């Protein structure tokens, strides 16, 4: 709000001094006020006269500096070794574990219900799978696929198959689970997977008919997603079927005509699993190299001893020139590679083609 | 005179705008603590509070008692230093 230009230059010293003094006294007054407020607050809060406590009381609150004791003089972990008696189960529990134990014991914590349900489900599975497997085979075959497909579909929408959230959705289906005897026989765990070891051949076949079934390396469980589950390749599915059902039992629905070779022994199973357990991402080599190499491989693949090398070579060249080459030992391997050619179709071989290839051989 | 008061107002405004006032304030506070002015005054406060009922001391009471004493107790060196700085500021910013 300068109405005219003001300048201090015109002023004489005394005026300047007076201005300076005014500014100075303002500042001093500010300082005094600040102090007053501080003191007043200290008085009202009660800490203004603290430094005047008598020496005796001062000694009471002196800092303690002994070993094994904190600065207040308390022993810091004397409650660790104490034991408490649980009022629920009357067991003697260590003090530091008492709270979590109570949670589980009273069934009131966050995890206690989850764990209890899991335990019940698994114990049910264990009991029922042993007794019912033989009796309810037929029943199981009919109803099982429907039930599990429903489950499989629901599971697809879950974010992570291994997260604890799974148990929540399954809890709501507890009614289903309980009433469906079938589900129990397949040892359905909350961690969604099936152990192939406990299943009979019939069940395995029916399971593999409708489900991916690829065995996970980490958990040794079979994948229960659909036949087109994106997590596993067709190659893996073939491998699993060969492994579990034997090479002659590649009679799964849907799939291209793939050769089966009777000459393969069932002992191939584990070998195949280990050899072919790759992502099936190997690219198909150009037909030229494929056909030339393939012919040389034919003789090799027939001999069981050289299977390992032949398998690896086949894997590289197998895809192309499928119709031209002689079947021989190619059968399973090529069958596995066909899908990489024609991606959307399924990998399972059927019986008829094998006969033609036998003739060629 | 209104011109003088106007001038003073302008000077103050300038002081604040340029942050010089804050700096001067901090400087003064530091100096007063250094020279023990604060402790002296605090002791005086205690006496005042003890005389009056310590529960019912008001800010106004304290201010009334403390401020004149505080003003008087400021050591000369501090006063001179501050005045010097103020004069320097005025000289620097003579043209408003």
CSV table of C-alpha atoms in Angstrom, one decimal:
chain,number,residue,atom,x,y,z
A,1,UNK,CA,0.0,0.0,0.0
A,2,UNK,CA,2.6,2.4,-1.1
A,3,UNK,CA,0.9,5.6,-2.0
A,4,UNK,CA,4.1,7.4,-2.6
A,5,UNK,CA,7.6,6.3,-2.9
A,6,UNK,CA,9.1,6.2,0.5
A,7,UNK,CA,12.6,6.3,1.3
A,8,UNK,CA,14.6,6.1,4.4
A,9,UNK,CA,17.4,8.1,2.9
A,10,UNK,CA,15.8,11.3,3.7
A,11,UNK,CA,15.4,10.6,7.3
A,12,UNK,CA,17.9,11.8,9.8
A,13,UNK,CA,19.8,9.5,12.1
A,14,UNK,CA,17.6,10.0,15.1
A,15,UNK,CA,14.6,8.9,13.3
A,16,UNK,CA,16.3,5.9,12.0
A,17,UNK,CA,17.6,5.1,15.5
A,18,UNK,CA,14.1,5.3,16.9
A,19,UNK,CA,12.8,3.0,14.3
A,20,UNK,CA,15.6,0.6,15.0
A,21,UNK,CA,14.9,0.7,18.7
A,22,UNK,CA,11.3,0.1,18.2
A,23,UNK,CA,12.1,-3.0,16.2
A,24,UNK,CA,14.4,-4.1,18.9
A,25,UNK,CA,12.0,-3.7,21.7
A,26,UNK,CA,9.4,-5.6,19.7
A,27,UNK,CA,11.8,-8.4,19.4
A,28,UNK,CA,12.6,-8.5,23.1
A,29,UNK,CA,9.0,-8.4,24.0
A,30,UNK,CA,8.4,-11.4,21.7
A,31,UNK,CA,11.1,-13.2,23.5
A,32,UNK,CA,9.7,-12.5,26.9
A,33,UNK,CA,6.2,-13.5,25.9
A,34,UNK,CA,7.6,-16.8,24.6
A,35,UNK,CA,9.1,-17.5,27.9
A,36,UNK,CA,5.9,-16.6,29.8
A,37,UNK,CA,3.9,-19.0,27.7
A,38,UNK,CA,6.5,-21.7,28.2
A,39,UNK,CA,6.5,-21.3,32.0
A,40,UNK,CA,2.8,-21.1,32.2
A,41,UNK,CA,2.3,-24.3,30.3
A,42,UNK,CA,4.9,-26.0,32.5
A,43,UNK,CA,3.1,-24.9,35.6
A,44,UNK,CA,-0.2,-26.1,34.4
A,45,UNK,CA,1.2,-29.4,33.2
A,46,UNK,CA,2.9,-29.9,36.4
A,47,UNK,CA,6.5,-30.2,35.4
A,48,UNK,CA,7.7,-26.8,36.2
A,49,UNK,CA,9.0,-27.7,39.7
A,50,UNK,CA,10.4,-31.1,38.8
A,51,UNK,CA,14.0,-30.2,39.2
A,52,UNK,CA,13.3,-29.4,42.8
A,53,UNK,CA,12.5,-33.0,43.9
A,54,UNK,CA,14.4,-34.1,47.0
A,55,UNK,CA,17.4,-36.3,46.8
A,56,UNK,CA,15.7,-39.3,48.2
A,57,UNK,CA,13.1,-39.5,45.6
A,58,UNK,CA,15.7,-38.8,43.0
A,59,UNK,CA,17.5,-41.9,44.1
A,60,UNK,CA,14.4,-44.0,43.7
A,61,UNK,CA,14.4,-43.3,40.0
A,62,UNK,CA,18.0,-43.5,39.3
A,63,UNK,CA,19.1,-45.4,36.2
A,64,UNK,CA,20.1,-48.9,37.0
A,65,UNK,CA,23.2,-50.2,35.3
A,66,UNK,CA,23.5,-53.8,36.5
A,67,UNK,CA,23.9,-56.8,34.2
A,68,UNK,CA,20.8,-59.0,33.7
A,69,UNK,CA,18.5,-56.1,34.6
A,70,UNK,CA,17.1,-53.3,32.5
A,71,UNK,CA,17.4,-49.6,33.4
A,72,UNK,CA,14.4,-49.7,35.6
A,73,UNK,CA,15.8,-52.6,37.6
A,74,UNK,CA,13.4,-55.3,36.2
A,75,UNK,CA,14.6,-58.6,35.1
A,76,UNK,CA,13.6,-58.6,31.5
A,77,UNK,CA,12.7,-62.2,30.6
A,78,UNK,CA,11.7,-63.8,33.8
A,79,UNK,CA,8.3,-64.7,32.5
A,80,UNK,CA,9.7,-66.8,29.6
A,81,UNK,CA,10.3,-69.8,31.7
A,82,UNK,CA,7.1,-69.6,33.6
A,83,UNK,CA,4.4,-72.1,32.7
A,84,UNK,CA,0.6,-71.5,32.8
A,85,UNK,CA,-2.1,-74.0,33.0
A,86,UNK,CA,-4.7,-73.7,30.2
A,87,UNK,CA,-8.2,-73.4,31.6
A,88,UNK,CA,-9.6,-75.2,28.6
A,89,UNK,CA,-7.5,-78.3,28.3
A,90,UNK,CA,-5.7,-78.1,31.6
A,91,UNK,CA,-2.3,-78.5,30.1
A,92,UNK,CA,0.7,-76.7,31.2
A,93,UNK,CA,1.9,-74.3,28.5
A,94,UNK,CA,4.9,-72.1,28.3
A,95,UNK,CA,4.1,-68.5,28.9
A,96,UNK,CA,5.3,-67.2,25.5
A,97,UNK,CA,3.2,-69.8,23.7
A,98,UNK,CA,0.2,-69.4,25.9
A,99,UNK,CA,-1.7,-66.9,23.8
A,100,UNK,CA,-1.5,-68.8,20.5
A,101,UNK,CA,-2.3,-72.0,22.3
A,102,UNK,CA,-5.4,-70.4,23.7
A,103,UNK,CA,-6.4,-69.2,20.3
A,104,UNK,CA,-6.4,-72.7,18.9
A,105,UNK,CA,-7.7,-74.3,22.0
A,106,UNK,CA,-10.8,-72.1,22.3
A,107,UNK,CA,-11.2,-72.0,18.5
A,108,UNK,CA,-11.5,-68.3,18.5
A,109,UNK,CA,-8.5,-67.1,16.5
A,110,UNK,CA,-8.3,-66.2,12.9
A,111,UNK,CA,-6.5,-69.4,11.8
A,112,UNK,CA,-8.0,-71.8,14.2
A,113,UNK,CA,-11.1,-72.5,12.3
A,114,UNK,CA,-9.3,-72.8,9.0
A,115,UNK,CA,-6.8,-75.3,10.4
A,116,UNK,CA,-9.5,-77.3,12.1
A,117,UNK,CA,-11.5,-77.6,8.9
A,118,UNK,CA,-8.5,-78.6,7.0
A,119,UNK,CA,-7.8,-81.3,9.5
A,120,UNK,CA,-11.3,-82.6,9.3
A,121,UNK,CA,-11.4,-82.7,5.6
A,122,UNK,CA,-8.1,-84.6,5.3
A,123,UNK,CA,-9.1,-87.1,8.0
A,124,UNK,CA,-12.4,-87.6,6.2
A,125,UNK,CA,-10.5,-88.3,3.0
A,126,UNK,CA,-8.2,-90.7,4.6
A,127,UNK,CA,-11.0,-92.7,6.2
A,128,UNK,CA,-13.3,-92.8,3.2
A,129,UNK,CA,-10.8,-93.3,0.4
A,130,UNK,CA,-9.5,-96.5,1.9
A,131,UNK,CA,-12.9,-98.0,2.4
A,132,UNK,CA,-14.9,-96.9,-0.6
A,133,UNK,CA,-12.5,-97.2,-3.4
A,134,UNK,CA,-13.5,-100.6,-4.5
A,135,UNK,CA,-17.2,-100.4,-3.8
A,136,UNK,CA,-18.0,-97.2,-5.5
A,137,UNK,CA,-16.0,-97.4,-8.6
A,138,UNK,CA,-18.8,-97.2,-11.0
A,139,UNK,CA,-20.6,-94.6,-9.0
A,140,UNK,CA,-17.5,-92.6,-8.9
A,141,UNK,CA,-16.8,-92.7,-12.5
A,142,UNK,CA,-20.2,-91.3,-13.3
A,143,UNK,CA,-20.6,-88.6,-10.8
A,144,UNK,CA,-17.0,-87.8,-10.1
A,145,UNK,CA,-16.2,-86.1,-13.3
A,146,UNK,CA,-19.1,-83.8,-13.0
A,147,UNK,CA,-18.4,-82.8,-9.5
A,148,UNK,CA,-14.8,-82.3,-10.0
A,149,UNK,CA,-15.3,-80.3,-13.1
A,150,UNK,CA,-17.5,-78.0,-11.2
A,151,UNK,CA,-14.7,-77.7,-8.7
A,152,UNK,CA,-12.1,-77.3,-11.3
A,153,UNK,CA,-14.0,-74.5,-12.9
A,154,UNK,CA,-14.4,-72.8,-9.7
A,155,UNK,CA,-10.8,-73.2,-8.9
A,156,UNK,CA,-9.8,-71.6,-12.2
A,157,UNK,CA,-11.1,-68.4,-11.0
A,158,UNK,CA,-9.0,-68.5,-7.9
A,159,UNK,CA,-5.9,-66.3,-8.0
A,160,UNK,CA,-3.4,-68.6,-6.5
A,161,UNK,CA,-3.8,-72.3,-6.1
A,162,UNK,CA,-1.6,-72.3,-3.1
A,163,UNK,CA,-2.9,-69.3,-1.1
A,164,UNK,CA,-4.9,-69.8,2.1
A,165,UNK,CA,-7.9,-68.1,0.4
A,166,UNK,CA,-8.6,-71.4,-1.2
A,167,UNK,CA,-9.8,-72.9,2.0
A,168,UNK,CA,-12.4,-70.2,2.2
A,169,UNK,CA,-14.1,-71.0,-1.0
A,170,UNK,CA,-13.9,-74.7,-0.2
A,171,UNK,CA,-15.5,-74.0,3.2
A,172,UNK,CA,-18.6,-72.8,1.6
A,173,UNK,CA,-18.7,-76.0,-0.5
A,174,UNK,CA,-18.4,-78.1,2.6
A,175,UNK,CA,-22.0,-79.2,2.1
A,176,UNK,CA,-21.1,-80.5,-1.3
A,177,UNK,CA,-17.9,-82.1,-0.1
A,178,UNK,CA,-19.6,-83.9,2.7
A,179,UNK,CA,-22.4,-85.3,0.7
A,180,UNK,CA,-20.3,-86.3,-2.3
A,181,UNK,CA,-18.7,-89.5,-1.3
A,182,UNK,CA,-16.9,-89.4,-4.6
A,183,UNK,CA,-14.9,-86.4,-3.9
A,184,UNK,CA,-13.4,-87.9,-0.8
A,185,UNK,CA,-12.2,-91.0,-2.6
A,186,UNK,CA,-9.9,-88.9,-4.7
A,187,UNK,CA,-8.1,-87.6,-1.7
A,188,UNK,CA,-9.1,-84.0,-2.4
A,189,UNK,CA,-7.0,-81.7,-0.4
A,190,UNK,CA,-7.5,-78.1,0.2
A,191,UNK,CA,-4.3,-77.5,-1.6
A,192,UNK,CA,-6.1,-78.8,-4.6
A,193,UNK,CA,-4.1,-81.5,-6.1
A,194,UNK,CA,-4.4,-85.2,-6.2
A,195,UNK,CA,-1.9,-87.8,-5.3
A,196,UNK,CA,-1.8,-90.3,-8.1
A,197,UNK,CA,-0.2,-92.9,-5.9
A,198,UNK,CA,-3.4,-93.6,-4.0
A,199,UNK,CA,-5.7,-93.9,-7.0
A,200,UNK,CA,-6.5,-97.1,-8.8
A,201,UNK,CA,-6.1,-97.5,-12.5
A,202,UNK,CA,-9.8,-97.0,-13.2
A,203,UNK,CA,-9.9,-93.8,-11.3
A,204,UNK,CA,-6.7,-92.6,-12.9
A,205,UNK,CA,-8.1,-93.2,-16.3
A,206,UNK,CA,-11.3,-91.4,-15.6
A,207,UNK,CA,-9.4,-88.6,-14.0
A,208,UNK,CA,-7.1,-88.3,-16.9
A,209,UNK,CA,-10.0,-88.3,-19.3
A,210,UNK,CA,-11.3,-85.1,-18.0
A,211,UNK,CA,-8.4,-83.4,-16.3
A,212,UNK,CA,-5.0,-82.2,-17.1
A,213,UNK,CA,-3.4,-84.5,-14.6
A,214,UNK,CA,0.2,-83.3,-15.0
A,215,UNK,CA,2.2,-84.2,-12.0
A,216,UNK,CA,3.8,-81.2,-10.3
A,217,UNK,CA,7.5,-81.6,-9.6
A,218,UNK,CA,7.2,-79.8,-6.2
A,219,UNK,CA,4.2,-81.3,-4.7
A,220,UNK,CA,3.9,-84.6,-6.6
A,221,UNK,CA,0.2,-83.9,-7.1
A,222,UNK,CA,-1.8,-84.1,-10.3
A,223,UNK,CA,-3.1,-81.0,-11.9
A,224,UNK,CA,-6.9,-80.9,-11.6
A,225,UNK,CA,-7.5,-78.2,-14.2
A,226,UNK,CA,-9.2,-78.9,-17.5
A,227,UNK,CA,-7.5,-80.7,-20.4
A,228,UNK,CA,-6.6,-77.4,-21.8
A,229,UNK,CA,-5.1,-75.9,-18.7
A,230,UNK,CA,-2.6,-73.3,-19.7
A,231,UNK,CA,-0.1,-74.2,-17.0
A,232,UNK,CA,0.9,-77.4,-18.7
A,233,UNK,CA,1.6,-78.4,-22.2
A,234,UNK,CA,0.1,-81.2,-24.1
A,235,UNK,CA,3.5,-82.9,-24.0
A,236,UNK,CA,3.4,-83.0,-20.3
A,237,UNK,CA,0.0,-84.4,-20.3
A,238,UNK,CA,1.0,-87.2,-22.6
A,239,UNK,CA,4.0,-87.9,-20.5
A,240,UNK,CA,1.9,-88.2,-17.4
A,241,UNK,CA,-0.6,-90.5,-19.1
A,242,UNK,CA,2.2,-92.7,-20.3
A,243,UNK,CA,3.7,-92.7,-17.0
A,244,UNK,CA,0.6,-93.6,-15.1
A,245,UNK,CA,-1.3,-95.8,-17.4
A,246,UNK,CA,1.5,-97.3,-19.4
A,247,UNK,CA,2.3,-96.5,-23.0
A,248,UNK,CA,-0.3,-98.8,-24.4
A,249,UNK,CA,-3.0,-97.0,-22.6
A,250,UNK,CA,-3.0,-93.8,-24.5
A,251,UNK,CA,-6.6,-94.0,-25.2
A,252,UNK,CA,-7.7,-90.6,-24.1
A,253,UNK,CA,-10.4,-88.8,-26.0
A,254,UNK,CA,-9.7,-86.0,-28.3
A,255,UNK,CA,-6.5,-85.8,-30.1
A,256,UNK,CA,-4.6,-86.2,-33.3
A,257,UNK,CA,-3.7,-89.5,-34.7
A,258,UNK,CA,-0.5,-90.4,-33.1
A,259,UNK,CA,1.5,-93.5,-33.3
A,260,UNK,CA,1.8,-96.0,-30.6
A,261,UNK,CA,4.6,-98.3,-30.5
A,262,UNK,CA,4.1,-101.6,-28.8
A,263,UNK,CA,7.8,-102.1,-28.6
A,264,UNK,CA,8.1,-99.6,-25.9
A,265,UNK,CA,8.4,-101.1,-22.5
A,266,UNK,CA,6.5,-99.8,-19.6
A,267,UNK,CA,9.8,-99.1,-17.9
A,268,UNK,CA,10.0,-96.2,-20.2
A,269,UNK,CA,7.7,-94.3,-18.1
A,270,UNK,CA,10.1,-92.7,-15.7
A,271,UNK,CA,12.7,-92.3,-18.3
A,272,UNK,CA,10.2,-90.5,-20.5
A,273,UNK,CA,9.0,-88.4,-17.7
A,274,UNK,CA,12.5,-87.2,-17.0
A,275,UNK,CA,13.5,-86.8,-20.6
A,276,UNK,CA,10.4,-85.2,-21.8
A,277,UNK,CA,9.8,-83.0,-18.9
A,278,UNK,CA,10.5,-79.8,-20.7
A,279,UNK,CA,8.2,-77.1,-21.8
A,280,UNK,CA,7.7,-78.6,-25.2
A,281,UNK,CA,8.8,-75.3,-26.6
A,282,UNK,CA,11.3,-76.7,-28.9
A,283,UNK,CA,10.8,-75.4,-32.3
A,284,UNK,CA,10.1,-77.6,-35.2
A,285,UNK,CA,13.2,-77.8,-37.4
A,286,UNK,CA,12.8,-77.3,-41.1
A,287,UNK,CA,11.5,-80.3,-42.9
A,288,UNK,CA,14.8,-80.9,-44.8
A,289,UNK,CA,16.9,-81.5,-41.8
A,290,UNK,CA,14.0,-83.2,-40.1
A,291,UNK,CA,13.5,-85.9,-42.7
A,292,UNK,CA,17.1,-86.7,-43.2
A,293,UNK,CA,17.8,-87.0,-39.5
A,294,UNK,CA,14.7,-88.8,-38.8
A,295,UNK,CA,15.5,-91.7,-41.1
A,296,UNK,CA,18.8,-92.3,-39.3
A,297,UNK,CA,17.1,-92.2,-36.0
A,298,UNK,CA,14.6,-94.9,-36.9
A,299,UNK,CA,16.9,-97.7,-36.3
A,300,UNK,CA,18.2,-96.3,-33.1
A,301,UNK,CA,15.0,-95.7,-31.5
A,302,UNK,CA,14.0,-99.3,-31.8
A,303,UNK,CA,16.7,-100.4,-29.5
A,304,UNK,CA,15.9,-99.8,-25.9
A,305,UNK,CA,19.4,-99.1,-24.8
A,306,UNK,CA,19.8,-96.1,-27.0
A,307,UNK,CA,16.6,-94.7,-26.1
A,308,UNK,CA,18.0,-91.8,-24.2
A,309,UNK,CA,19.9,-90.4,-27.1
A,310,UNK,CA,17.2,-91.1,-29.5
A,311,UNK,CA,14.7,-89.4,-27.4
A,312,UNK,CA,16.7,-86.3,-27.3
A,313,UNK,CA,17.4,-86.2,-31.0
A,314,UNK,CA,13.8,-86.9,-31.7
A,315,UNK,CA,12.8,-84.2,-29.6
A,316,UNK,CA,14.6,-81.7,-31.8
A,317,UNK,CA,13.5,-83.1,-35.2
A,318,UNK,CA,10.4,-84.9,-34.4
A,319,UNK,CA,7.7,-82.4,-35.2
A,320,UNK,CA,8.1,-82.0,-38.9
A,321,UNK,CA,7.7,-84.5,-41.6
A,322,UNK,CA,5.5,-86.5,-39.5
A,323,UNK,CA,3.6,-88.3,-42.1
A,324,UNK,CA,6.7,-89.2,-44.1
A,325,UNK,CA,8.8,-90.8,-41.5
A,326,UNK,CA,8.6,-94.3,-40.4
A,327,UNK,CA,7.0,-94.6,-37.1
A,328,UNK,CA,9.2,-97.0,-35.1
A,329,UNK,CA,10.1,-95.5,-31.9
A,330,UNK,CA,8.8,-92.1,-32.8
A,331,UNK,CA,5.4,-92.8,-31.6
A,332,UNK,CA,5.2,-91.3,-28.3
A,333,UNK,CA,7.6,-88.5,-28.9
A,334,UNK,CA,6.1,-87.4,-32.1
A,335,UNK,CA,2.7,-87.6,-30.6
A,336,UNK,CA,4.0,-85.2,-28.1
A,337,UNK,CA,5.2,-82.8,-30.7
A,338,UNK,CA,2.2,-82.8,-32.8
A,339,UNK,CA,0.4,-80.3,-30.7
A,340,UNK,CA,3.2,-77.9,-31.1
A,341,UNK,CA,2.4,-78.0,-34.7
A,342,UNK,CA,-1.2,-77.8,-34.4
A,343,UNK,CA,-1.6,-76.0,-31.2
A,344,UNK,CA,-5.1,-76.2,-30.2
A,345,UNK,CA,-5.7,-79.9,-30.7
A,346,UNK,CA,-5.2,-82.4,-28.0
A,347,UNK,CA,-2.3,-84.6,-27.7
A,348,UNK,CA,-3.8,-88.0,-27.1
A,349,UNK,CA,-3.1,-90.7,-29.6
A,350,UNK,CA,-5.6,-93.2,-30.8
A,351,UNK,CA,-5.2,-96.8,-31.6
A,352,UNK,CA,-5.8,-97.0,-35.4
A,353,UNK,CA,-2.7,-95.0,-36.5
A,354,UNK,CA,-0.4,-97.3,-34.8
A,355,UNK,CA,-1.4,-100.1,-37.0
A,356,UNK,CA,-0.4,-98.2,-40.2
A,357,UNK,CA,2.9,-97.4,-38.8
A,358,UNK,CA,3.6,-100.9,-37.8
A,359,UNK,CA,3.0,-101.9,-41.3
A,360,UNK,CA,5.5,-99.3,-42.5
A,361,UNK,CA,8.0,-100.6,-40.2
B,1,UNK,CA,3.0,11.7,12.5
B,2,UNK,CA,1.2,9.5,10.0
B,3,UNK,CA,4.0,9.5,7.6
B,4,UNK,CA,6.4,8.1,10.2
B,5,UNK,CA,4.0,5.5,11.3
B,6,UNK,CA,3.4,4.6,7.7
B,7,UNK,CA,7.1,4.3,7.3
B,8,UNK,CA,7.4,2.2,10.3
B,9,UNK,CA,4.7,-0.1,9.1
B,10,UNK,CA,6.4,-0.4,5.8
B,11,UNK,CA,9.7,-1.2,7.4
B,12,UNK,CA,8.1,-3.9,9.5
B,13,UNK,CA,6.4,-5.3,6.5
B,14,UNK,CA,9.7,-5.5,4.7
B,15,UNK,CA,11.3,-7.1,7.6
B,16,UNK,CA,8.8,-9.8,7.7
B,17,UNK,CA,8.6,-10.4,4.0
B,18,UNK,CA,12.3,-10.9,3.7
B,19,UNK,CA,12.4,-13.3,6.6
B,20,UNK,CA,14.8,-11.0,8.4
B,21,UNK,CA,12.5,-10.7,11.4
B,22,UNK,CA,12.5,-14.4,12.0
B,23,UNK,CA,16.2,-14.5,11.7
B,24,UNK,CA,16.6,-11.7,14.2
B,25,UNK,CA,14.2,-13.4,16.6
B,26,UNK,CA,16.2,-16.6,16.5
B,27,UNK,CA,19.4,-14.7,17.0
B,28,UNK,CA,18.0,-12.9,20.0
B,29,UNK,CA,16.7,-16.1,21.5
B,30,UNK,CA,20.0,-17.9,21.1
B,31,UNK,CA,22.0,-15.0,22.6
B,32,UNK,CA,19.7,-14.7,25.6
B,33,UNK,CA,20.0,-18.4,26.4
B,34,UNK,CA,23.7,-18.2,26.1
B,35,UNK,CA,24.0,-15.4,28.5
B,36,UNK,CA,21.8,-17.0,31.1
B,37,UNK,CA,19.0,-14.5,30.7
B,38,UNK,CA,16.4,-17.2,30.4
B,39,UNK,CA,17.4,-19.0,33.5
B,40,UNK,CA,17.5,-15.8,35.5
B,41,UNK,CA,14.0,-15.0,34.4
B,42,UNK,CA,12.8,-18.5,35.0
B,43,UNK,CA,13.9,-18.3,38.6
B,44,UNK,CA,12.1,-15.0,38.9
B,45,UNK,CA,9.0,-16.8,37.5
B,46,UNK,CA,9.3,-19.4,40.2
B,47,UNK,CA,9.2,-16.8,42.9
B,48,UNK,CA,6.3,-15.1,41.3
B,49,UNK,CA,4.4,-18.4,41.0
B,50,UNK,CA,5.2,-19.4,44.6
B,51,UNK,CA,3.9,-16.1,45.8
B,52,UNK,CA,0.8,-16.4,44.0
B,53,UNK,CA,-1.3,-19.5,44.1
B,54,UNK,CA,0.6,-21.9,41.9
B,55,UNK,CA,-2.6,-23.5,40.7
B,56,UNK,CA,-4.2,-20.4,39.5
B,57,UNK,CA,-1.5,-18.5,37.8
B,58,UNK,CA,-2.6,-16.9,34.6
B,59,UNK,CA,-0.7,-15.8,31.6
B,60,UNK,CA,-1.6,-12.2,32.2
B,61,UNK,CA,-0.1,-12.3,35.7
B,62,UNK,CA,3.1,-13.8,34.4
B,63,UNK,CA,3.4,-11.3,31.6
B,64,UNK,CA,2.8,-8.4,33.8
B,65,UNK,CA,5.5,-9.5,36.2
B,66,UNK,CA,8.0,-10.8,33.8
B,67,UNK,CA,8.1,-8.5,30.9
B,68,UNK,CA,9.5,-5.4,32.5
B,69,UNK,CA,12.1,-7.4,34.3
B,70,UNK,CA,13.0,-9.2,31.2
B,71,UNK,CA,13.5,-6.1,29.3
B,72,UNK,CA,15.8,-4.7,31.9
B,73,UNK,CA,17.9,-7.9,32.2
B,74,UNK,CA,18.9,-8.0,28.6
B,75,UNK,CA,22.7,-7.6,28.6
B,76,UNK,CA,24.1,-4.7,26.7
B,77,UNK,CA,26.2,-6.8,24.3
B,78,UNK,CA,23.1,-8.5,23.1
B,79,UNK,CA,21.3,-5.3,22.7
B,80,UNK,CA,24.1,-3.7,20.7
B,81,UNK,CA,24.5,-6.7,18.4
B,82,UNK,CA,20.8,-6.6,17.6
B,83,UNK,CA,20.6,-2.9,17.0
B,84,UNK,CA,23.6,-3.2,14.7
B,85,UNK,CA,21.9,-5.8,12.6
B,86,UNK,CA,18.7,-3.8,12.4
B,87,UNK,CA,20.6,-0.7,11.3
B,88,UNK,CA,22.4,-2.7,8.7
B,89,UNK,CA,19.1,-4.0,7.4
B,90,UNK,CA,17.6,-0.5,7.2
B,91,UNK,CA,20.6,0.8,5.4
B,92,UNK,CA,20.5,-2.0,2.9
B,93,UNK,CA,16.9,-1.5,2.1
B,94,UNK,CA,16.7,2.2,2.4
B,95,UNK,CA,14.5,2.5,-0.6
B,96,UNK,CA,11.2,1.0,0.1
